[in-house]
Amino acid sequence: MTTVTAPTSGGPPLLGVADLRDRPPTKTIVSDALTVAHRNLIALIRTPTTLVFSTVQPIIFVLLFRYVFGGAIKVPGSVPYVDYLMPGVFVQTVTFGSVNTGVGLATDLQTGIIERFRSLPMARSAVLAGRTMADLVRNLFVIFLMVGVGFLVGFRVQTGVLPFLAAVVLMLGFGFAMSWIMALIGLASGNPEAAQAGAFPFMALLVFASNAFVPTATMPWILRDYANHEPVSAVITAVRFLSEGRSRAAARVLPSGRVVVGNGTTFEHVVVAVAWIVAITVVFAALAVARYRKAV
């Protein structure tokens, strides 16, 4: 039975709690999440400096490694360093961009907006899902911007349009997964400064201890084993295979100096990357929602 709450000062009646029970739960969560995502996108459009500054850092990394360090870094085979570099920069961009999720949620907690959401007849998980969906849209814009920057500095796709679009989808999925980790950090920290400070060491350990900028063969064996099996490296490797092809992306140098093509197909590396994305999303989405219920 549907209940209606009378309005306090004219206007249409407000939906009561029973209305939510009458609606399909999935439809409720999706519609509420889309509403929250729309709210966050409007806030992003009204503060374009946030979007501008989020692109400055990856552009600096591109210019720094392409023109300052690029001449001193050698990669296996005949792959130009810029083609090796850009997939790493793409994944680094969405990884560091996920920090905005944690900072945004911490800001909402501090300003009391979360308390207002709590008073509304809406799904609890929609607040987090809406935030991560809005950041997914922002990542799409940033990725295509960085692709344009990459082409300006010499990056070229060797496999074709469809494989590269698959690489973009993979990067968006990874950025979405990382947003759930940052959502948990933001909710646990309670304020924007602590969220940003807590996120950076975690992000640095994932991004800089990976195969993003240099081959892992020159690393000490403990660090090399870590770098070869952590999620950022897995996604970067899959993006390289999708954008360069196996003959270029899998090239490695033996101790004798001979260049060979390593093991693994594009499909295998994509499956590993997707497995990481799904695992991170499932685990940290559940943890973030549980933390959100306690926080509010």
GROMACS .gro file of N, CA, C and O in nm, residues 20-130:
model
  444
   20LEU      N    1   0.909   0.367  -0.176
   20LEU     CA    2   1.034   0.303  -0.216
   20LEU      C    3   1.019   0.152  -0.213
   20LEU      O    4   1.076   0.081  -0.295
   21ARG      N    5   0.942   0.101  -0.118
   21ARG     CA    6   0.925  -0.043  -0.110
   21ARG      C    7   0.838  -0.094  -0.225
   21ARG      O    8   0.848  -0.210  -0.265
   22ASP      N    9   0.750  -0.006  -0.276
   22ASP     CA   10   0.666  -0.046  -0.388
   22ASP      C   11   0.742  -0.048  -0.519
   22ASP      O   12   0.701  -0.114  -0.614
   23ARG      N   13   0.852   0.026  -0.527
   23ARG     CA   14   0.930   0.033  -0.650
   23ARG      C   15   1.033  -0.080  -0.651
   23ARG      O   16   1.083  -0.121  -0.545
   24PRO      N   17   1.069  -0.130  -0.770
   24PRO     CA   18   1.173  -0.234  -0.776
   24PRO      C   19   1.304  -0.182  -0.720
   24PRO      O   20   1.347  -0.072  -0.755
   25PRO      N   21   1.371  -0.256  -0.631
   25PRO     CA   22   1.495  -0.207  -0.570
   25PRO      C   23   1.601  -0.167  -0.672
   25PRO      O   24   1.667  -0.065  -0.657
   26THR      N   25   1.619  -0.246  -0.777
   26THR     CA   26   1.721  -0.214  -0.876
   26THR      C   27   1.690  -0.082  -0.945
   26THR      O   28   1.778   0.002  -0.965
   27LYS      N   29   1.564  -0.062  -0.980
   27LYS     CA   30   1.525   0.063  -1.045
   27LYS      C   31   1.548   0.181  -0.952
   27LYS      O   32   1.591   0.289  -0.995
   28THR      N   33   1.522   0.162  -0.824
   28THR     CA   34   1.544   0.268  -0.727
   28THR      C   35   1.691   0.307  -0.721
   28THR      O   36   1.727   0.426  -0.726
   29ILE      N   37   1.778   0.209  -0.709
   29ILE     CA   38   1.921   0.236  -0.696
   29ILE      C   39   1.973   0.305  -0.821
   29ILE      O   40   2.047   0.403  -0.814
   30VAL      N   41   1.934   0.255  -0.939
   30VAL     CA   42   1.984   0.312  -1.065
   30VAL      C   43   1.938   0.456  -1.081
   30VAL      O   44   2.016   0.545  -1.114
   31SER      N   45   1.808   0.481  -1.060
   31SER     CA   46   1.755   0.616  -1.079
   31SER      C   47   1.815   0.713  -0.977
   31SER      O   48   1.849   0.827  -1.012
   32ASP      N   49   1.831   0.669  -0.853
   32ASP     CA   50   1.891   0.755  -0.752
   32ASP      C   51   2.038   0.782  -0.783
   32ASP      O   52   2.087   0.894  -0.766
   33ALA      N   53   2.110   0.679  -0.829
   33ALA     CA   54   2.251   0.697  -0.862
   33ALA      C   55   2.267   0.794  -0.979
   33ALA      O   56   2.358   0.878  -0.979
   34LEU      N   57   2.180   0.784  -1.079
   34LEU     CA   58   2.187   0.876  -1.193
   34LEU      C   59   2.158   1.019  -1.149
   34LEU      O   60   2.220   1.114  -1.199
   35THR      N   61   2.067   1.036  -1.055
   35THR     CA   62   2.037   1.170  -1.004
   35THR      C   63   2.157   1.230  -0.932
   35THR      O   64   2.192   1.346  -0.953
   36VAL      N   65   2.221   1.149  -0.848
   36VAL     CA   66   2.339   1.196  -0.777
   36VAL      C   67   2.454   1.224  -0.875
   36VAL      O   68   2.527   1.323  -0.861
   37ALA      N   69   2.470   1.137  -0.976
   37ALA     CA   70   2.575   1.160  -1.075
   37ALA      C   71   2.550   1.290  -1.150
   37ALA      O   72   2.644   1.367  -1.177
   38HIS      N   73   2.425   1.317  -1.185
   38HIS     CA   74   2.391   1.443  -1.253
   38HIS      C   75   2.425   1.562  -1.165
   38HIS      O   76   2.479   1.663  -1.213
   39ARG      N   77   2.397   1.552  -1.038
   39ARG     CA   78   2.431   1.660  -0.945
   39ARG      C   79   2.581   1.684  -0.940
   39ARG      O   80   2.628   1.798  -0.943
   40ASN      N   81   2.659   1.576  -0.937
   40ASN     CA   82   2.805   1.591  -0.931
   40ASN      C   83   2.862   1.646  -1.062
   40ASN      O   84   2.960   1.722  -1.061
   41LEU      N   85   2.802   1.608  -1.174
   41LEU     CA   86   2.849   1.659  -1.303
   41LEU      C   87   2.820   1.808  -1.316
   41LEU      O   88   2.900   1.884  -1.372
   42ILE      N   89   2.704   1.850  -1.267
   42ILE     CA   90   2.673   1.994  -1.268
   42ILE      C   91   2.774   2.071  -1.185
   42ILE      O   92   2.822   2.178  -1.224
   43ALA      N   93   2.808   2.016  -1.067
   43ALA     CA   94   2.908   2.081  -0.982
   43ALA      C   95   3.044   2.088  -1.052
   43ALA      O   96   3.117   2.187  -1.040
   44LEU      N   97   3.078   1.983  -1.129
   44LEU     CA   98   3.204   1.983  -1.202
   44LEU      C   99   3.205   2.088  -1.312
   44LEU      O  100   3.305   2.158  -1.332
   45ILE      N  101   3.093   2.102  -1.382
   45ILE     CA  102   3.083   2.202  -1.490
   45ILE      C  103   3.093   2.343  -1.433
   45ILE      O  104   3.152   2.432  -1.494
   46ARG      N  105   3.038   2.362  -1.315
   46ARG     CA  106   3.040   2.495  -1.254
   46ARG      C  107   3.176   2.531  -1.197
   46ARG      O  108   3.201   2.648  -1.166
   47THR      N  109   3.263   2.431  -1.178
   47THR     CA  110   3.400   2.457  -1.132
   47THR      C  111   3.497   2.395  -1.232
   47THR      O  112   3.562   2.295  -1.201
   48PRO      N  113   3.509   2.451  -1.351
   48PRO     CA  114   3.593   2.391  -1.455
   48PRO      C  115   3.741   2.387  -1.420
   48PRO      O  116   3.816   2.310  -1.478
   49THR      N  117   3.783   2.470  -1.323
   49THR     CA  118   3.924   2.467  -1.284
   49THR      C  119   3.965   2.331  -1.230
   49THR      O  120   4.079   2.289  -1.246
   50THR      N  121   3.870   2.261  -1.165
   50THR     CA  122   3.899   2.127  -1.115
   50THR      C  123   3.935   2.034  -1.229
   50THR      O  124   4.032   1.955  -1.221
   51LEU      N  125   3.860   2.042  -1.338
   51LEU     CA  126   3.887   1.957  -1.454
   51LEU      C  127   4.017   1.997  -1.522
   51LEU      O  128   4.095   1.912  -1.566
   52VAL      N  129   4.043   2.127  -1.529
   52VAL     CA  130   4.166   2.175  -1.593
   52VAL      C  131   4.289   2.128  -1.516
   52VAL      O  132   4.384   2.074  -1.573
   53PHE      N  133   4.287   2.146  -1.384
   53PHE     CA  134   4.403   2.108  -1.304
   53PHE      C  135   4.425   1.958  -1.301
   53PHE      O  136   4.538   1.911  -1.284
   54SER      N  137   4.317   1.879  -1.319
   54SER     CA  138   4.334   1.734  -1.321
   54SER      C  139   4.403   1.686  -1.447
   54SER      O  140   4.450   1.572  -1.453
   55THR      N  141   4.410   1.771  -1.550
   55THR     CA  142   4.479   1.735  -1.674
   55THR      C  143   4.621   1.791  -1.680
   55THR      O  144   4.699   1.747  -1.764
   56VAL      N  145   4.652   1.886  -1.595
   56VAL     CA  146   4.784   1.949  -1.600
   56VAL      C  147   4.893   1.848  -1.562
   56VAL      O  148   4.996   1.837  -1.629
   57GLN      N  149   4.871   1.774  -1.454
   57GLN     CA  150   4.973   1.679  -1.407
   57GLN      C  151   5.007   1.573  -1.511
   57GLN      O  152   5.125   1.551  -1.539
   58PRO      N  153   4.909   1.503  -1.571
   58PRO     CA  154   4.947   1.404  -1.673
   58PRO      C  155   5.016   1.465  -1.794
   58PRO      O  156   5.105   1.402  -1.853
   59ILE      N  157   4.978   1.585  -1.834
   59ILE     CA  158   5.047   1.651  -1.946
   59ILE      C  159   5.192   1.678  -1.910
   59ILE      O  160   5.283   1.659  -1.992
   60ILE      N  161   5.217   1.721  -1.787
   60ILE     CA  162   5.355   1.744  -1.741
   60ILE      C  163   5.433   1.614  -1.744
   60ILE      O  164   5.550   1.611  -1.787
   61PHE      N  165   5.372   1.503  -1.701
   61PHE     CA  166   5.440   1.373  -1.705
   61PHE      C  167   5.474   1.334  -1.848
   61PHE      O  168   5.583   1.281  -1.875
   62VAL      N  169   5.381   1.358  -1.942
   62VAL     CA  170   5.408   1.326  -2.081
   62VAL      C  171   5.528   1.404  -2.132
   62VAL      O  172   5.622   1.348  -2.192
   63LEU      N  173   5.529   1.534  -2.109
   63LEU     CA  174   5.639   1.618  -2.158
   63LEU      C  175   5.770   1.584  -2.089
   63LEU      O  176   5.877   1.581  -2.153
   64LEU      N  177   5.763   1.554  -1.959
   64LEU     CA  178   5.884   1.523  -1.884
   64LEU      C  179   5.948   1.395  -1.932
   64LEU      O  180   6.068   1.391  -1.963
   65PHE      N  181   5.870   1.287  -1.940
   65PHE     CA  182   5.927   1.158  -1.980
   65PHE      C  183   5.952   1.151  -2.130
   65PHE      O  184   6.044   1.081  -2.173
   66ARG      N  185   5.875   1.222  -2.209
   66ARG     CA  186   5.896   1.217  -2.353
   66ARG      C  187   6.021   1.292  -2.396
   66ARG      O  188   6.099   1.243  -2.479
   67TYR      N  189   6.045   1.410  -2.338
   67TYR     CA  190   6.152   1.496  -2.387
   67TYR      C  191   6.270   1.512  -2.291
   67TYR      O  192   6.377   1.552  -2.332
   68VAL      N  193   6.251   1.480  -2.162
   68VAL     CA  194   6.362   1.493  -2.066
   68VAL      C  195   6.426   1.358  -2.039
   68VAL      O  196   6.548   1.341  -2.053
   69PHE      N  197   6.345   1.257  -2.001
   69PHE     CA  198   6.399   1.125  -1.968
   69PHE      C  199   6.394   1.028  -2.085
   69PHE      O  200   6.463   0.926  -2.085
   70GLY      N  201   6.312   1.058  -2.184
   70GLY     CA  202   6.288   0.963  -2.292
   70GLY      C  203   6.413   0.920  -2.366
   70GLY      O  204   6.427   0.803  -2.404
   71GLY      N  205   6.507   1.012  -2.387
   71GLY     CA  206   6.628   0.978  -2.460
   71GLY      C  207   6.719   0.883  -2.386
   71GLY      O  208   6.803   0.816  -2.447
   72ALA      N  209   6.705   0.876  -2.253
   72ALA     CA  210   6.793   0.791  -2.172
   72ALA      C  211   6.730   0.657  -2.139
   72ALA      O  212   6.797   0.569  -2.085
   73ILE      N  213   6.601   0.640  -2.167
   73ILE     CA  214   6.530   0.516  -2.133
   73ILE      C  215   6.517   0.430  -2.257
   73ILE      O  216   6.464   0.475  -2.359
   74LYS      N  217   6.566   0.308  -2.247
   74LYS     CA  218   6.559   0.215  -2.358
   74LYS      C  219   6.455   0.107  -2.329
   74LYS      O  220   6.450   0.053  -2.219
   75VAL      N  221   6.374   0.078  -2.427
   75VAL     CA  222   6.274  -0.026  -2.412
   75VAL      C  223   6.305  -0.139  -2.510
   75VAL      O  224   6.374  -0.117  -2.612
   76PRO      N  225   6.260  -0.262  -2.481
   76PRO     CA  226   6.294  -0.376  -2.566
   76PRO      C  227   6.242  -0.362  -2.708
   76PRO      O  228   6.139  -0.299  -2.733
   77GLY      N  229   6.313  -0.422  -2.801
   77GLY     CA  230   6.269  -0.427  -2.938
   77GLY      C  231   6.278  -0.294  -3.009
   77GLY      O  232   6.355  -0.205  -2.971
   78SER      N  233   6.195  -0.278  -3.110
   78SER     CA  234   6.196  -0.157  -3.191
   78SER      C  235   6.085  -0.060  -3.155
   78SER      O  236   6.050   0.027  -3.234
   79VAL      N  237   6.027  -0.075  -3.037
   79VAL     CA  238   5.916   0.010  -2.995
   79VAL      C  239   5.967   0.148  -2.959
   79VAL      O  240   6.054   0.162  -2.873
   80PRO      N  241   5.917   0.254  -3.021
   80PRO     CA  242   5.954   0.390  -2.978
   80PRO      C  243   5.910   0.413  -2.834
   80PRO      O  244   5.804   0.365  -2.792
   81TYR      N  245   5.991   0.487  -2.760
   81TYR     CA  246   5.960   0.505  -2.619
   81TYR      C  247   5.825   0.572  -2.599
   81TYR      O  248   5.753   0.542  -2.504
   82VAL      N  249   5.785   0.662  -2.688
   82VAL     CA  250   5.658   0.730  -2.672
   82VAL      C  251   5.541   0.632  -2.681
   82VAL      O  252   5.441   0.647  -2.610
   83ASP      N  253   5.553   0.529  -2.766
   83ASP     CA  254   5.448   0.428  -2.774
   83ASP      C  255   5.445   0.340  -2.650
   83ASP      O  256   5.339   0.286  -2.613
   84TYR      N  257   5.560   0.321  -2.587
   84TYR     CA  258   5.566   0.247  -2.460
   84TYR      C  259   5.512   0.332  -2.346
   84TYR      O  260   5.444   0.283  -2.256
   85LEU      N  261   5.541   0.463  -2.352
   85LEU     CA  262   5.508   0.554  -2.242
   85LEU      C  263   5.359   0.582  -2.231
   85LEU      O  264   5.301   0.579  -2.120
   86MET      N  265   5.292   0.612  -2.342
   86MET     CA  266   5.157   0.666  -2.336
   86MET      C  267   5.055   0.573  -2.271
   86MET      O  268   4.970   0.620  -2.194
   87PRO      N  269   5.056   0.440  -2.297
   87PRO     CA  270   4.962   0.356  -2.221
   87PRO      C  271   4.981   0.367  -2.070
   87PRO      O  272   4.884   0.365  -1.994
   88GLY      N  273   5.107   0.379  -2.026
   88GLY     CA  274   5.132   0.399  -1.884
   88GLY      C  275   5.076   0.529  -1.833
   88GLY      O  276   5.020   0.537  -1.723
   89VAL      N  277   5.089   0.636  -1.914
   89VAL     CA  278   5.035   0.766  -1.874
   89VAL      C  279   4.882   0.763  -1.871
   89VAL      O  280   4.819   0.821  -1.781
   90PHE      N  281   4.821   0.695  -1.968
   90PHE     CA  282   4.674   0.685  -1.969
   90PHE      C  283   4.624   0.620  -1.839
   90PHE      O  284   4.532   0.672  -1.775
   91VAL      N  285   4.683   0.508  -1.803
   91VAL     CA  286   4.638   0.436  -1.682
   91VAL      C  287   4.675   0.516  -1.558
   91VAL      O  288   4.597   0.520  -1.461
   92GLN      N  289   4.791   0.580  -1.558
   92GLN     CA  290   4.827   0.665  -1.444
   92GLN      C  291   4.726   0.778  -1.426
   92GLN      O  292   4.689   0.812  -1.313
   93THR      N  293   4.678   0.834  -1.536
   93THR     CA  294   4.583   0.946  -1.529
   93THR      C  295   4.453   0.905  -1.462
   93THR      O  296   4.402   0.975  -1.373
   94VAL      N  297   4.396   0.791  -1.502
   94VAL     CA  298   4.270   0.748  -1.441
   94VAL      C  299   4.291   0.701  -1.297
   94VAL      O  300   4.201   0.713  -1.213
   95THR      N  301   4.411   0.650  -1.267
   95THR     CA  302   4.439   0.606  -1.131
   95THR      C  303   4.447   0.724  -1.036
   95THR      O  304   4.381   0.726  -0.931
   96PHE      N  305   4.526   0.824  -1.071
   96PHE     CA  306   4.536   0.943  -0.986
   96PHE      C  307   4.407   1.023  -0.989
   96PHE      O  308   4.373   1.089  -0.890
   97GLY      N  309   4.334   1.018  -1.101
   97GLY     CA  310   4.207   1.090  -1.107
   97GLY      C  311   4.103   1.037  -1.011
   97GLY      O  312   4.012   1.110  -0.971
   98SER      N  313   4.115   0.911  -0.972
   98SER     CA  314   4.018   0.854  -0.879
   98SER      C  315   4.026   0.917  -0.740
   98SER      O  316   3.933   0.903  -0.661
   99VAL      N  317   4.136   0.987  -0.712
   99VAL     CA  318   4.147   1.056  -0.584
   99VAL      C  319   4.034   1.157  -0.566
   99VAL      O  320   3.989   1.184  -0.454
  100ASN      N  321   3.985   1.213  -0.677
  100ASN     CA  322   3.875   1.310  -0.670
  100ASN      C  323   3.751   1.250  -0.605
  100ASN      O  324   3.674   1.322  -0.541
  101THR      N  325   3.731   1.119  -0.621
  101THR     CA  326   3.616   1.055  -0.558
  101THR      C  327   3.627   1.063  -0.407
  101THR      O  328   3.531   1.101  -0.338
  102GLY      N  329   3.743   1.027  -0.354
  102GLY     CA  330   3.762   1.031  -0.209
  102GLY      C  331   3.755   1.172  -0.154
  102GLY      O  332   3.692   1.196  -0.050
  103VAL      N  333   3.819   1.266  -0.223
  103VAL     CA  334   3.818   1.405  -0.177
  103VAL      C  335   3.676   1.461  -0.183
  103VAL      O  336   3.631   1.531  -0.091
  104GLY      N  337   3.602   1.429  -0.290
  104GLY     CA  338   3.465   1.479  -0.302
  104GLY      C  339   3.374   1.426  -0.194
  104GLY      O  340   3.294   1.501  -0.136
  105LEU      N  341   3.385   1.297  -0.164
  105LEU     CA  342   3.302   1.239  -0.058
  105LEU      C  343   3.338   1.296   0.079
  105LEU      O  344   3.251   1.322   0.162
  106ALA      N  345   3.469   1.314   0.103
  106ALA     CA  346   3.511   1.372   0.230
  106ALA      C  347   3.459   1.515   0.244
  106ALA      O  348   3.419   1.558   0.352
  107THR      N  349   3.458   1.590   0.134
  107THR     CA  350   3.404   1.726   0.135
  107THR      C  351   3.254   1.724   0.166
  107THR      O  352   3.204   1.806   0.244
  108ASP      N  353   3.181   1.632   0.102
  108ASP     CA  354   3.037   1.622   0.128
  108ASP      C  355   3.009   1.585   0.273
  108ASP      O  356   2.912   1.635   0.333
  109LEU      N  357   3.092   1.499   0.330
  109LEU     CA  358   3.075   1.466   0.472
  109LEU      C  359   3.098   1.587   0.560
  109LEU      O  360   3.023   1.613   0.655
  110GLN      N  361   3.201   1.664   0.527
  110GLN     CA  362   3.238   1.778   0.610
  110GLN      C  363   3.135   1.891   0.601
  110GLN      O  364   3.109   1.960   0.700
  111THR      N  365   3.076   1.910   0.483
  111THR     CA  366   2.981   2.019   0.465
  111THR      C  367   2.838   1.983   0.503
  111THR      O  368   2.750   2.070   0.501
  112GLY      N  369   2.814   1.856   0.531
  112GLY     CA  370   2.681   1.815   0.575
  112GLY      C  371   2.587   1.772   0.465
  112GLY      O  372   2.470   1.741   0.492
  113ILE      N  373   2.634   1.769   0.340
  113ILE     CA  374   2.547   1.728   0.230
  113ILE      C  375   2.506   1.581   0.245
  113ILE      O  376   2.393   1.542   0.213
  114ILE      N  377   2.598   1.499   0.295
  114ILE     CA  378   2.566   1.358   0.316
  114ILE      C  379   2.450   1.343   0.414
  114ILE      O  380   2.363   1.255   0.396
  115GLU      N  381   2.446   1.427   0.517
  115GLU     CA  382   2.335   1.421   0.611
  115GLU      C  383   2.202   1.455   0.542
  115GLU      O  384   2.098   1.398   0.573
  116ARG      N  385   2.207   1.548   0.447
  116ARG     CA  386   2.085   1.582   0.374
  116ARG      C  387   2.041   1.465   0.285
  116ARG      O  388   1.922   1.436   0.273
  117PHE      N  389   2.138   1.398   0.223
  117PHE     CA  390   2.105   1.280   0.144
  117PHE      C  391   2.042   1.172   0.232
  117PHE      O  392   1.950   1.102   0.189
  118ARG      N  393   2.092   1.161   0.353
  118ARG     CA  394   2.040   1.057   0.443
  118ARG      C  395   1.894   1.081   0.477
  118ARG      O  396   1.817   0.985   0.495
  119SER      N  397   1.854   1.207   0.484
  119SER     CA  398   1.716   1.239   0.520
  119SER      C  399   1.618   1.216   0.405
  119SER      O  400   1.496   1.219   0.425
  120LEU      N  401   1.671   1.195   0.283
  120LEU     CA  402   1.585   1.175   0.167
  120LEU      C  403   1.551   1.028   0.149
  120LEU      O  404   1.631   0.940   0.186
  121PRO      N  405   1.435   0.997   0.091
  121PRO     CA  406   1.398   0.857   0.064
  121PRO      C  407   1.472   0.805  -0.058
  121PRO      O  408   1.416   0.793  -0.168
  122MET      N  409   1.599   0.771  -0.041
  122MET     CA  410   1.682   0.727  -0.152
  122MET      C  411   1.771   0.613  -0.107
  122MET      O  412   1.796   0.594   0.013
  123ALA      N  413   1.818   0.536  -0.202
  123ALA     CA  414   1.906   0.423  -0.171
  123ALA      C  415   2.039   0.474  -0.116
  123ALA      O  416   2.097   0.568  -0.170
  124ARG      N  417   2.087   0.411  -0.011
  124ARG     CA  418   2.213   0.454   0.049
  124ARG      C  419   2.329   0.441  -0.049
  124ARG      O  420   2.415   0.528  -0.058
  125SER      N  421   2.333   0.329  -0.122
  125SER     CA  422   2.445   0.306  -0.213
  125SER      C  423   2.446   0.401  -0.330
  125SER      O  424   2.548   0.416  -0.398
  126ALA      N  425   2.333   0.470  -0.357
  126ALA     CA  426   2.325   0.560  -0.472
  126ALA      C  427   2.418   0.679  -0.458
  126ALA      O  428   2.467   0.732  -0.558
  127VAL      N  429   2.444   0.723  -0.337
  127VAL     CA  430   2.534   0.836  -0.316
  127VAL      C  431   2.674   0.802  -0.364
  127VAL      O  432   2.739   0.881  -0.434
  128LEU      N  433   2.722   0.683  -0.331
  128LEU     CA  434   2.855   0.641  -0.374
  128LEU      C  435   2.856   0.606  -0.522
  128LEU      O  436   2.949   0.642  -0.594
  129ALA      N  437   2.753   0.535  -0.568
  129ALA     CA  438   2.749   0.498  -0.709
  129ALA      C  439   2.741   0.622  -0.798
  129ALA      O  440   2.805   0.629  -0.904
  130GLY      N  441   2.662   0.721  -0.756
  130GLY     CA  442   2.652   0.844  -0.833
  130GLY      C  443   2.783   0.918  -0.842
  130GLY      O  444   2.820   0.971  -0.948
   0.00000   0.00000   0.00000
